[in-house]
PDB file of C-alpha atoms in Angstrom:
ATOM      1  CA  MET A 183     -12.694  10.037 -21.656  1.00 88.00           C
ATOM      2  CA  LEU A 184     -11.987   9.278 -17.720  1.00 97.00           C
ATOM      3  CA  ALA A 185      -8.194   9.370 -16.394  1.00 97.00           C
ATOM      4  CA  CYS A 186      -8.719   6.362 -14.124  1.00 97.00           C
ATOM      5  CA  GLY A 187      -6.857   3.172 -15.372  1.00 93.00           C
ATOM      6  CA  ASN A 188      -6.125   4.966 -18.472  1.00 94.00           C
ATOM      7  CA  SER A 189      -2.247   5.191 -18.048  1.00 92.00           C
ATOM      8  CA  ILE A 190      -1.945   2.448 -15.358  1.00 95.00           C
ATOM      9  CA  CYS A 191      -4.090  -0.416 -14.614  1.00 94.00           C
ATOM     10  CA  PRO A 192      -3.020  -2.610 -12.372  1.00 96.00           C
ATOM     11  CA  THR A 193      -4.634  -6.227 -11.802  1.00 95.00           C
ATOM     12  CA  GLU A 194      -2.553  -7.844  -9.354  1.00 95.00           C
ATOM     13  CA  ILE A 195      -0.876  -6.782  -5.977  1.00 97.00           C
ATOM     14  CA  THR A 196       2.068  -8.908  -5.229  1.00 96.00           C
ATOM     15  CA  ARG A 197       3.074  -7.727  -1.906  1.00 97.00           C
ATOM     16  CA  GLU A 198       2.621  -5.171   0.746  1.00 98.00           C
ATOM     17  CA  ILE A 199       5.914  -2.905   1.338  1.00 98.00           C
ATOM     18  CA  GLN A 200       4.876  -0.628   3.948  1.00 97.00           C
ATOM     19  CA  HIS A 201       2.115   0.503   5.908  1.00 95.00           C
ATOM     20  CA  PHE A 202       1.122   3.974   7.076  1.00 93.00           C
ATOM     21  CA  ILE A 203      -1.072   4.437  10.713  1.00 89.00           C
ATOM     22  CA  SER A 204      -2.271   7.790   9.029  1.00 89.00           C
ATOM     23  CA  SER A 205      -6.261   8.796   8.611  1.00 91.00           C
ATOM     24  CA  THR A 206      -7.117   6.502   5.796  1.00 95.00           C
ATOM     25  CA  SER A 207      -4.391   3.748   6.997  1.00 96.00           C
ATOM     26  CA  PRO A 208      -3.091   3.431   3.416  1.00 97.00           C
ATOM     27  CA  ALA A 209      -0.325   0.602   2.167  1.00 98.00           C
ATOM     28  CA  ARG A 210       2.435   1.165  -0.264  1.00 98.00           C
ATOM     29  CA  VAL A 211       2.169  -1.755  -2.298  1.00 98.00           C
ATOM     30  CA  ALA A 212       4.026  -3.609  -5.450  1.00 98.00           C
ATOM     31  CA  THR A 213       1.662  -4.799  -8.393  1.00 97.00           C
ATOM     32  CA  ASN A 214       2.274  -5.737 -11.982  1.00 96.00           C
ATOM     33  CA  ALA A 215       2.020  -2.297 -12.959  1.00 96.00           C
ATOM     34  CA  GLY A 216       4.508  -0.920 -10.728  1.00 97.00           C
ATOM     35  CA  ASP A 217       4.210   0.393  -6.700  1.00 98.00           C
ATOM     36  CA  GLY A 218       1.452   2.424  -5.171  1.00 98.00           C
ATOM     37  CA  PHE A 219      -0.496   3.230  -2.639  1.00 98.00           C
ATOM     38  CA  VAL A 220      -3.757   2.009  -1.829  1.00 98.00           C
ATOM     39  CA  LYS A 221      -6.768   2.721   0.468  1.00 98.00           C
ATOM     40  CA  SER A 222      -9.747   0.875   0.998  1.00 97.00           C
ATOM     41  CA  VAL A 223     -13.241   0.357   2.148  1.00 94.00           C
ATOM     42  CA  GLY A 224     -13.383   0.071   5.923  1.00 94.00           C
ATOM     43  CA  ASN A 225     -10.622   2.611   6.614  1.00 95.00           C
ATOM     44  CA  PRO A 226     -10.813   4.862   9.629  1.00 93.00           C
ATOM     45  CA  MET A 227     -12.160   8.026   7.646  1.00 93.00           C
ATOM     46  CA  GLY A 228     -14.749   5.565   5.922  1.00 92.00           C
ATOM     47  CA  SER A 229     -15.591   5.459   2.653  1.00 94.00           C
ATOM     48  CA  ALA A 230     -16.170   8.925   1.735  1.00 96.00           C
ATOM     49  CA  ALA A 231     -12.338   9.273   1.804  1.00 96.00           C
ATOM     50  CA  LEU A 232     -12.349   6.734  -1.327  1.00 97.00           C
ATOM     51  CA  VAL A 233     -14.799   8.723  -2.777  1.00 97.00           C
ATOM     52  CA  SER A 234     -13.035  12.072  -2.669  1.00 98.00           C
ATOM     53  CA  GLU A 235      -9.954  10.512  -3.921  1.00 98.00           C
ATOM     54  CA  LEU A 236     -11.451   9.109  -6.903  1.00 98.00           C
ATOM     55  CA  VAL A 237     -13.392  12.009  -7.926  1.00 98.00           C
ATOM     56  CA  ALA A 238     -10.503  14.734  -6.949  1.00 98.00           C
ATOM     57  CA  ALA A 239      -8.234  12.822  -8.985  1.00 98.00           C
ATOM     58  CA  GLU A 240     -10.529  12.939 -11.923  1.00 98.00           C
ATOM     59  CA  LEU A 241     -11.091  16.894 -11.702  1.00 98.00           C
ATOM     60  CA  ALA A 242      -7.424  17.467 -11.350  1.00 98.00           C
ATOM     61  CA  VAL A 243      -6.604  15.310 -14.506  1.00 98.00           C
ATOM     62  CA  TRP A 244      -9.397  17.918 -16.429  1.00 98.00           C
ATOM     63  CA  PHE A 245      -7.861  20.690 -14.649  1.00 98.00           C
ATOM     64  CA  GLY A 246      -4.359  20.223 -15.944  1.00 98.00           C
ATOM     65  CA  LEU A 247      -2.765  19.090 -12.743  1.00 98.00           C
ATOM     66  CA  ASP A 248       0.014  16.636 -12.634  1.00 98.00           C
ATOM     67  CA  VAL A 249      -1.373  14.276 -10.160  1.00 98.00           C
ATOM     68  CA  PRO A 250      -0.051  10.704  -9.829  1.00 98.00           C
ATOM     69  CA  PRO A 251      -1.409   8.154 -12.347  1.00 98.00           C
ATOM     70  CA  PHE A 252      -4.653   6.066 -10.600  1.00 98.00           C
ATOM     71  CA  ALA A 253      -6.901   3.266 -10.776  1.00 98.00           C
ATOM     72  CA  VAL A 254      -9.720   1.260  -9.013  1.00 98.00           C
ATOM     73  CA  VAL A 255      -7.906  -2.078  -8.355  1.00 97.00           C
ATOM     74  CA  HIS A 256     -10.704  -4.767  -8.305  1.00 95.00           C
ATOM     75  CA  GLN A 257      -8.902  -7.934  -7.082  1.00 93.00           C
ATOM     76  CA  CYS A 258      -6.691  -8.250  -4.012  1.00 95.00           C
ATOM     77  CA  ASP A 259      -5.118 -12.042  -3.488  1.00 94.00           C
ATOM     78  CA  ILE A 260      -3.176 -10.912  -0.493  1.00 96.00           C
ATOM     79  CA  GLU A 261      -4.156 -10.004   2.778  1.00 97.00           C
ATOM     80  CA  ILE A 262      -3.309  -6.299   3.968  1.00 97.00           C
ATOM     81  CA  ILE A 263      -4.405  -5.394   7.315  1.00 97.00           C
ATOM     82  CA  MET A 264      -4.768  -1.283   8.025  1.00 97.00           C
ATOM     83  CA  ARG A 265      -2.838  -1.166  11.103  1.00 92.00           C
ATOM     84  CA  LYS A 266      -5.057   1.858  12.631  1.00 90.00           C
ATOM     85  CA  ASN A 267      -8.335  -0.306  13.059  1.00 92.00           C
ATOM     86  CA  GLY A 268      -6.987  -3.520  12.602  1.00 93.00           C
ATOM     87  CA  HIS A 269      -9.626  -4.396   9.351  1.00 95.00           C
ATOM     88  CA  PRO A 270      -8.528  -6.111   6.543  1.00 97.00           C
ATOM     89  CA  MET A 271      -8.309  -4.249   3.209  1.00 97.00           C
ATOM     90  CA  ALA A 272     -11.079  -5.428   0.894  1.00 96.00           C
ATOM     91  CA  PRO A 273     -11.470  -4.346  -3.059  1.00 97.00           C
ATOM     92  CA  PRO A 274     -12.255  -2.359  -4.998  1.00 97.00           C
ATOM     93  CA  LEU A 275      -9.251  -0.296  -3.771  1.00 98.00           C
ATOM     94  CA  PHE A 276      -8.427   3.382  -4.730  1.00 98.00           C
ATOM     95  CA  PHE A 277      -4.783   2.917  -6.116  1.00 98.00           C
ATOM     96  CA  SER A 278      -2.464   5.793  -6.961  1.00 98.00           C
ATOM     97  CA  SER A 279       0.910   5.245  -8.381  1.00 98.00           C
ATOM     98  CA  ALA A 280       4.412   5.892  -6.049  1.00 98.00           C
ATOM     99  CA  VAL A 281       6.162   9.008  -7.460  1.00 96.00           C
ATOM    100  CA  GLU A 282       9.865   9.857  -6.268  1.00 95.00           C
ATOM    101  CA  GLY A 283       9.266  13.475  -5.193  1.00 97.00           C
ATOM    102  CA  ILE A 284      10.545  15.914  -2.717  1.00 97.00           C
ATOM    103  CA  PRO A 285       7.752  17.337  -0.040  1.00 97.00           C
ATOM    104  CA  ARG A 286       7.056  21.101   0.080  1.00 97.00           C
ATOM    105  CA  ASP A 287      10.004  22.650   2.108  1.00 96.00           C
ATOM    106  CA  GLY A 288       8.275  26.143   2.605  1.00 96.00           C
ATOM    107  CA  THR A 289      10.764  27.785   0.372  1.00 97.00           C
ATOM    108  CA  ASP A 290      10.625  28.969  -3.060  1.00 97.00           C
ATOM    109  CA  VAL A 291      13.887  27.264  -4.211  1.00 97.00           C
ATOM    110  CA  PHE A 292      11.856  24.439  -6.112  1.00 97.00           C
ATOM    111  CA  LEU A 293       8.904  26.950  -7.371  1.00 98.00           C
ATOM    112  CA  GLN A 294      11.624  28.861  -9.418  1.00 98.00           C
ATOM    113  CA  ARG A 295      12.550  25.767 -11.099  1.00 98.00           C
ATOM    114  CA  LEU A 296       9.275  24.729 -11.918  1.00 98.00           C
ATOM    115  CA  ARG A 297       8.421  23.985 -15.688  1.00 97.00           C
ATOM    116  CA  ASP A 298       5.005  25.615 -15.363  1.00 97.00           C
ATOM    117  CA  LYS A 299       4.966  28.255 -13.182  1.00 97.00           C
ATOM    118  CA  ASP A 300       1.079  28.940 -13.744  1.00 98.00           C
ATOM    119  CA  CYS A 301       0.427  25.676 -12.027  1.00 98.00           C
ATOM    120  CA  VAL A 302       1.151  27.164  -8.762  1.00 98.00           C
ATOM    121  CA  SER A 303      -2.322  29.312  -9.100  1.00 98.00           C
ATOM    122  CA  ARG A 304      -4.021  26.278 -10.892  1.00 98.00           C
ATOM    123  CA  LEU A 305      -3.456  24.401  -7.662  1.00 98.00           C
ATOM    124  CA  VAL A 306      -4.882  26.998  -5.610  1.00 98.00           C
ATOM    125  CA  VAL A 307      -8.130  27.547  -7.503  1.00 98.00           C
ATOM    126  CA  PHE A 308      -8.317  23.589  -7.775  1.00 98.00           C
ATOM    127  CA  ASP A 309      -8.179  23.169  -3.784  1.00 98.00           C
ATOM    128  CA  THR A 310     -10.411  26.011  -3.285  1.00 98.00           C
ATOM    129  CA  TRP A 311     -12.854  24.543  -5.855  1.00 98.00           C
ATOM    130  CA  ILE A 312     -12.990  21.320  -4.062  1.00 98.00           C
ATOM    131  CA  ARG A 313     -12.253  22.557  -0.489  1.00 98.00           C
ATOM    132  CA  ASN A 314      -9.568  20.390   0.337  1.00 97.00           C
ATOM    133  CA  TRP A 315      -8.406  21.345   3.476  1.00 95.00           C
ATOM    134  CA  ASP A 316      -6.024  18.914   4.099  1.00 95.00           C
ATOM    135  CA  ARG A 317      -3.140  20.590   1.997  1.00 97.00           C
ATOM    136  CA  TYR A 318      -2.985  24.227   3.229  1.00 97.00           C
ATOM    137  CA  TYR A 319      -5.802  25.939   5.006  1.00 96.00           C
ATOM    138  CA  GLY A 320      -5.958  28.239   7.848  1.00 92.00           C
ATOM    139  CA  GLY A 321      -2.513  28.151   8.736  1.00 92.00           C
ATOM    140  CA  ASP A 322      -2.383  24.548   9.065  1.00 93.00           C
ATOM    141  CA  ALA A 323      -0.245  23.302   6.290  1.00 96.00           C
ATOM    142  CA  ASN A 324       0.421  19.771   5.575  1.00 96.00           C
ATOM    143  CA  SER A 325       3.728  19.377   3.365  1.00 97.00           C
ATOM    144  CA  ASP A 326       3.506  15.907   2.578  1.00 96.00           C
ATOM    145  CA  ASN A 327       0.849  16.472   0.193  1.00 97.00           C
ATOM    146  CA  LEU A 328       2.438  18.588  -2.050  1.00 98.00           C
ATOM    147  CA  LEU A 329       5.566  16.883  -4.117  1.00 98.00           C
ATOM    148  CA  TYR A 330       8.166  18.715  -6.274  1.00 98.00           C
ATOM    149  CA  VAL A 331       9.098  16.167  -8.569  1.00 98.00           C
ATOM    150  CA  GLN A 332      12.458  16.265 -10.932  1.00 97.00           C
ATOM    151  CA  ALA A 333      11.403  16.713 -14.660  1.00 95.00           C
ATOM    152  CA  SER A 334      14.756  17.212 -16.121  1.00 94.00           C
ATOM    153  CA  VAL A 335      18.139  18.003 -14.772  1.00 93.00           C
ATOM    154  CA  HIS A 336      17.299  21.585 -13.880  1.00 93.00           C
ATOM    155  CA  LYS A 337      13.703  21.566 -13.743  1.00 98.00           C
ATOM    156  CA  TYR A 338      10.421  20.284 -11.528  1.00 98.00           C
ATOM    157  CA  ASP A 339       6.864  19.581 -11.703  1.00 98.00           C
ATOM    158  CA  LEU A 340       4.376  20.554  -9.011  1.00 98.00           C
ATOM    159  CA  VAL A 341       2.568  17.156  -7.978  1.00 98.00           C
ATOM    160  CA  PRO A 342      -0.578  17.229  -5.347  1.00 98.00           C
ATOM    161  CA  ILE A 343      -1.063  13.809  -3.905  1.00 98.00           C
ATOM    162  CA  ASP A 344      -3.682  12.444  -1.145  1.00 97.00           C
ATOM    163  CA  HIS A 345      -7.349  14.031  -1.673  1.00 97.00           C
ATOM    164  CA  SER A 346      -9.094  12.331   0.900  1.00 96.00           C
ATOM    165  CA  ASN A 347     -10.419  15.083   2.886  1.00 95.00           C
ATOM    166  CA  CYS A 348     -12.018  17.377   0.273  1.00 97.00           C
ATOM    167  CA  PHE A 349     -15.602  18.613  -0.842  1.00 97.00           C
ATOM    168  CA  ILE A 350     -17.406  17.820   2.266  1.00 94.00           C
ATOM    169  CA  GLY A 351     -14.654  19.262   5.189  1.00 84.00           C
ATOM    170  CA  GLY A 352     -14.572  17.016   8.314  1.00 76.00           C
ATOM    171  CA  ASN A 353     -17.950  15.426   7.550  1.00 80.00           C
ATOM    172  CA  ALA A 354     -17.778  11.405   7.614  1.00 78.00           C
ATOM    173  CA  ASN A 355     -20.341  10.977   4.968  1.00 87.00           C
ATOM    174  CA  PHE A 356     -21.338  12.894   1.889  1.00 94.00           C
ATOM    175  CA  PRO A 357     -24.900  14.189   2.291  1.00 94.00           C
ATOM    176  CA  ASP A 358     -27.675  12.088   1.008  1.00 95.00           C
ATOM    177  CA  GLY A 359     -29.171  14.866  -1.175  1.00 95.00           C
ATOM    178  CA  ALA A 360     -28.408  18.747  -1.724  1.00 95.00           C
ATOM    179  CA  ALA A 361     -24.855  19.794  -0.214  1.00 95.00           C
ATOM    180  CA  PRO A 362     -25.585  22.941   2.507  1.00 94.00           C
ATOM    181  CA  ASP A 363     -25.286  26.275   1.003  1.00 95.00           C
ATOM    182  CA  GLY A 364     -22.203  26.964   3.124  1.00 95.00           C
ATOM    183  CA  TRP A 365     -20.438  24.557   1.428  1.00 96.00           C
ATOM    184  CA  ILE A 366     -21.028  25.978  -1.774  1.00 97.00           C
ATOM    185  CA  GLU A 367     -20.535  29.399  -0.560  1.00 97.00           C
ATOM    186  CA  ASP A 368     -17.355  28.662   1.391  1.00 97.00           C
ATOM    187  CA  GLY A 369     -15.629  32.205   1.212  1.00 97.00           C
ATOM    188  CA  GLY A 370     -12.134  30.336   2.520  1.00 97.00           C
ATOM    189  CA  VAL A 371      -9.130  30.291   0.022  1.00 98.00           C
ATOM    190  CA  TYR A 372      -7.542  26.816   0.232  1.00 98.00           C
ATOM    191  CA  GLY A 373      -4.450  25.558  -0.697  1.00 98.00           C
ATOM    192  CA  LYS A 374      -2.539  28.823  -0.637  1.00 98.00           C
ATOM    193  CA  PHE A 375       0.929  28.228   1.041  1.00 98.00           C
ATOM    194  CA  PRO A 376       2.673  31.361   2.052  1.00 97.00           C
ATOM    195  CA  GLU A 377       5.571  30.759  -0.416  1.00 98.00           C
ATOM    196  CA  PHE A 378       3.064  30.584  -3.152  1.00 98.00           C
ATOM    197  CA  ASP A 379       2.394  34.284  -3.222  1.00 97.00           C
ATOM    198  CA  ASP A 380       4.991  35.790  -5.494  1.00 96.00           C
ATOM    199  CA  PHE A 381       3.812  33.040  -8.052  1.00 97.00           C
ATOM    200  CA  ILE A 382       0.106  33.871  -8.306  1.00 97.00           C
ATOM    201  CA  THR A 383      -0.530  36.276 -11.130  1.00 97.00           C
ATOM    202  CA  ASN A 384      -3.092  37.768 -12.736  1.00 96.00           C
ATOM    203  CA  ASP A 385      -2.985  35.856 -16.103  1.00 97.00           C
ATOM    204  CA  SER A 386      -2.625  32.483 -14.337  1.00 97.00           C
ATOM    205  CA  VAL A 387      -5.360  33.321 -12.102  1.00 98.00           C
ATOM    206  CA  ASN A 388      -7.726  33.967 -14.994  1.00 97.00           C
ATOM    207  CA  ALA A 389      -6.593  31.341 -16.899  1.00 98.00           C
ATOM    208  CA  ALA A 390      -7.403  28.584 -14.330  1.00 98.00           C
ATOM    209  CA  LEU A 391     -10.784  30.142 -13.752  1.00 98.00           C
ATOM    210  CA  THR A 392     -11.213  30.447 -17.366  1.00 98.00           C
ATOM    211  CA  LYS A 393     -10.740  26.740 -17.714  1.00 98.00           C
ATOM    212  CA  LEU A 394     -13.158  26.446 -14.695  1.00 98.00           C
ATOM    213  CA  ALA A 395     -15.769  27.928 -16.465  1.00 98.00           C
ATOM    214  CA  THR A 396     -15.962  25.707 -19.491  1.00 98.00           C
ATOM    215  CA  LEU A 397     -16.801  22.611 -16.611  1.00 98.00           C
ATOM    216  CA  GLU A 398     -19.762  21.009 -17.955  1.00 98.00           C
ATOM    217  CA  ARG A 399     -22.381  18.869 -15.619  1.00 98.00           C
ATOM    218  CA  GLU A 400     -22.213  15.685 -17.833  1.00 98.00           C
ATOM    219  CA  PHE A 401     -18.398  15.283 -17.242  1.00 98.00           C
ATOM    220  CA  VAL A 402     -19.253  15.575 -13.803  1.00 98.00           C
ATOM    221  CA  GLY A 403     -21.999  13.503 -14.005  1.00 98.00           C
ATOM    222  CA  GLU A 404     -19.635  10.751 -15.787  1.00 98.00           C
ATOM    223  CA  VAL A 405     -16.836  11.273 -12.965  1.00 98.00           C
ATOM    224  CA  VAL A 406     -19.440  10.619  -9.996  1.00 98.00           C
ATOM    225  CA  ASN A 407     -21.083   7.671 -11.666  1.00 98.00           C
ATOM    226  CA  SER A 408     -17.869   5.870 -12.002  1.00 98.00           C
ATOM    227  CA  VAL A 409     -17.479   5.455  -8.036  1.00 98.00           C
ATOM    228  CA  PRO A 410     -17.442   1.999  -7.347  1.00 98.00           C
ATOM    229  CA  LEU A 411     -21.047   1.011  -5.867  1.00 97.00           C
ATOM    230  CA  ALA A 412     -19.142  -0.551  -2.951  1.00 97.00           C
ATOM    231  CA  TRP A 413     -18.036   2.567  -1.788  1.00 97.00           C
ATOM    232  CA  ASP A 414     -21.502   3.259  -0.467  1.00 95.00           C
ATOM    233  CA  LEU A 415     -22.376   6.388  -2.593  1.00 97.00           C
ATOM    234  CA  GLY A 416     -26.045   6.310  -2.793  1.00 97.00           C
ATOM    235  CA  PRO A 417     -28.326   7.725  -6.182  1.00 97.00           C
ATOM    236  CA  SER A 418     -29.176  11.069  -4.136  1.00 97.00           C
ATOM    237  CA  ALA A 419     -25.589  11.527  -2.555  1.00 97.00           C
ATOM    238  CA  ARG A 420     -24.511  10.959  -6.128  1.00 98.00           C
ATOM    239  CA  THR A 421     -26.615  13.803  -7.578  1.00 98.00           C
ATOM    240  CA  GLY A 422     -26.012  16.016  -4.498  1.00 97.00           C
ATOM    241  CA  LEU A 423     -22.243  15.807  -5.196  1.00 98.00           C
ATOM    242  CA  ILE A 424     -22.854  16.470  -9.350  1.00 98.00           C
ATOM    243  CA  ASP A 425     -25.067  19.303  -8.139  1.00 98.00           C
ATOM    244  CA  PHE A 426     -22.423  20.715  -5.509  1.00 98.00           C
ATOM    245  CA  ILE A 427     -19.081  20.462  -7.910  1.00 98.00           C
ATOM    246  CA  CYS A 428     -20.692  22.408 -10.517  1.00 98.00           C
ATOM    247  CA  ALA A 429     -22.353  24.969  -8.297  1.00 98.00           C
ATOM    248  CA  ARG A 430     -19.133  25.262  -6.272  1.00 98.00           C
ATOM    249  CA  ALA A 431     -17.326  26.150  -9.604  1.00 98.00           C
ATOM    250  CA  THR A 432     -19.628  28.495 -10.436  1.00 98.00           C
ATOM    251  CA  TYR A 433     -19.247  30.651  -6.972  1.00 98.00           C
ATOM    252  CA  VAL A 434     -15.319  29.951  -7.225  1.00 98.00           C
ATOM    253  CA  VAL A 435     -15.403  31.719 -10.892  1.00 98.00           C
ATOM    254  CA  ASP A 436     -17.387  34.446  -9.702  1.00 98.00           C
ATOM    255  CA  THR A 437     -15.761  35.314  -6.556  1.00 98.00           C
ATOM    256  CA  LEU A 438     -11.994  34.000  -5.716  1.00 98.00           C
ATOM    257  CA  ALA A 439      -9.935  36.419  -8.596  1.00 97.00           C
ATOM    258  CA  GLN A 440     -10.679  38.988  -5.929  1.00 95.00           C
ATOM    259  CA  LYS A 441      -9.350  37.322  -3.275  1.00 96.00           C
ATOM    260  CA  LEU A 442      -6.148  36.426  -5.115  1.00 96.00           C
ATOM    261  CA  ILE A 443      -4.977  39.011  -7.549  1.00 87.00           C
ATOM    262  CA  ASP A 444      -4.987  43.260  -7.523  1.00 73.00           C
ATOM    263  CA  GLU A 445      -7.437  44.639  -9.593  1.00 58.00           C
ATOM    264  CA  PRO A 446      -6.151  45.252 -12.847  1.00 47.00           C
ATOM    265  CA  PRO A 447      -5.384  48.709 -13.941  1.00 42.00           C
ATOM    266  CA  PHE A 448      -7.329  50.998 -15.973  1.00 38.00           C
ATOM    267  CA  PRO A 449      -6.119  51.553 -19.809  1.00 42.00           C
ATOM    268  CA  GLY A 450      -3.553  54.414 -19.715  1.00 40.00           C
ATOM    269  CA  PHE A 451      -2.751  54.326 -16.000  1.00 31.00           C
TER     270      PHE A 451
END
């Protein structure tokens, strides 16, 4: 079962709360299912950003990451203007629930208090798989895209948000066909904030890669084919994206461990 609309399903946007002049010009809105953030077709980054959000969120849930509940909203009866380009938002909109959390601060204070410390390695494997350059890549950090959300008095959950810049790097559109080999065999490590190093272990990396190795093409196809037609992902682009996600998973499973962990010792040493 896909995760979109499964745990939250807003059907009515009642008012705009706040607008943001960032790359996709999102807005925080109130809905009949609670507050959240919406992004629309016609945003400055193009429809590829919406495709990336939806597909990455589905893959994240499958991979065991705590992304906020999300949905596609098919009706919006109020006018919401994207401040960055002056265009009105138009459904279907990508909706992500608002969660209260503390943005990444560069220390290990919250990492030490995670309920599940293995999620650190899982996030790095995930961001590398989907080529998410908008959290941490090449020394450039976007700390707003990683939240620590309080789960109990003393424990926190690691909650990644905003996946509008994944898969295709800085390109404006998904290719109408096969992805370049350079995307599939991109050897970079993504999402590995410096303070993560002490929390990346052999066991947690191997567990994440073992999970990734179970990825089935049928599931990926279901995810990609759930993208609304209005988001301009044509048949050839859909097939190319499915192929890319699966091939990229195989490449990451085969190559990433040696970049993240030391070789395990020989028995008896």
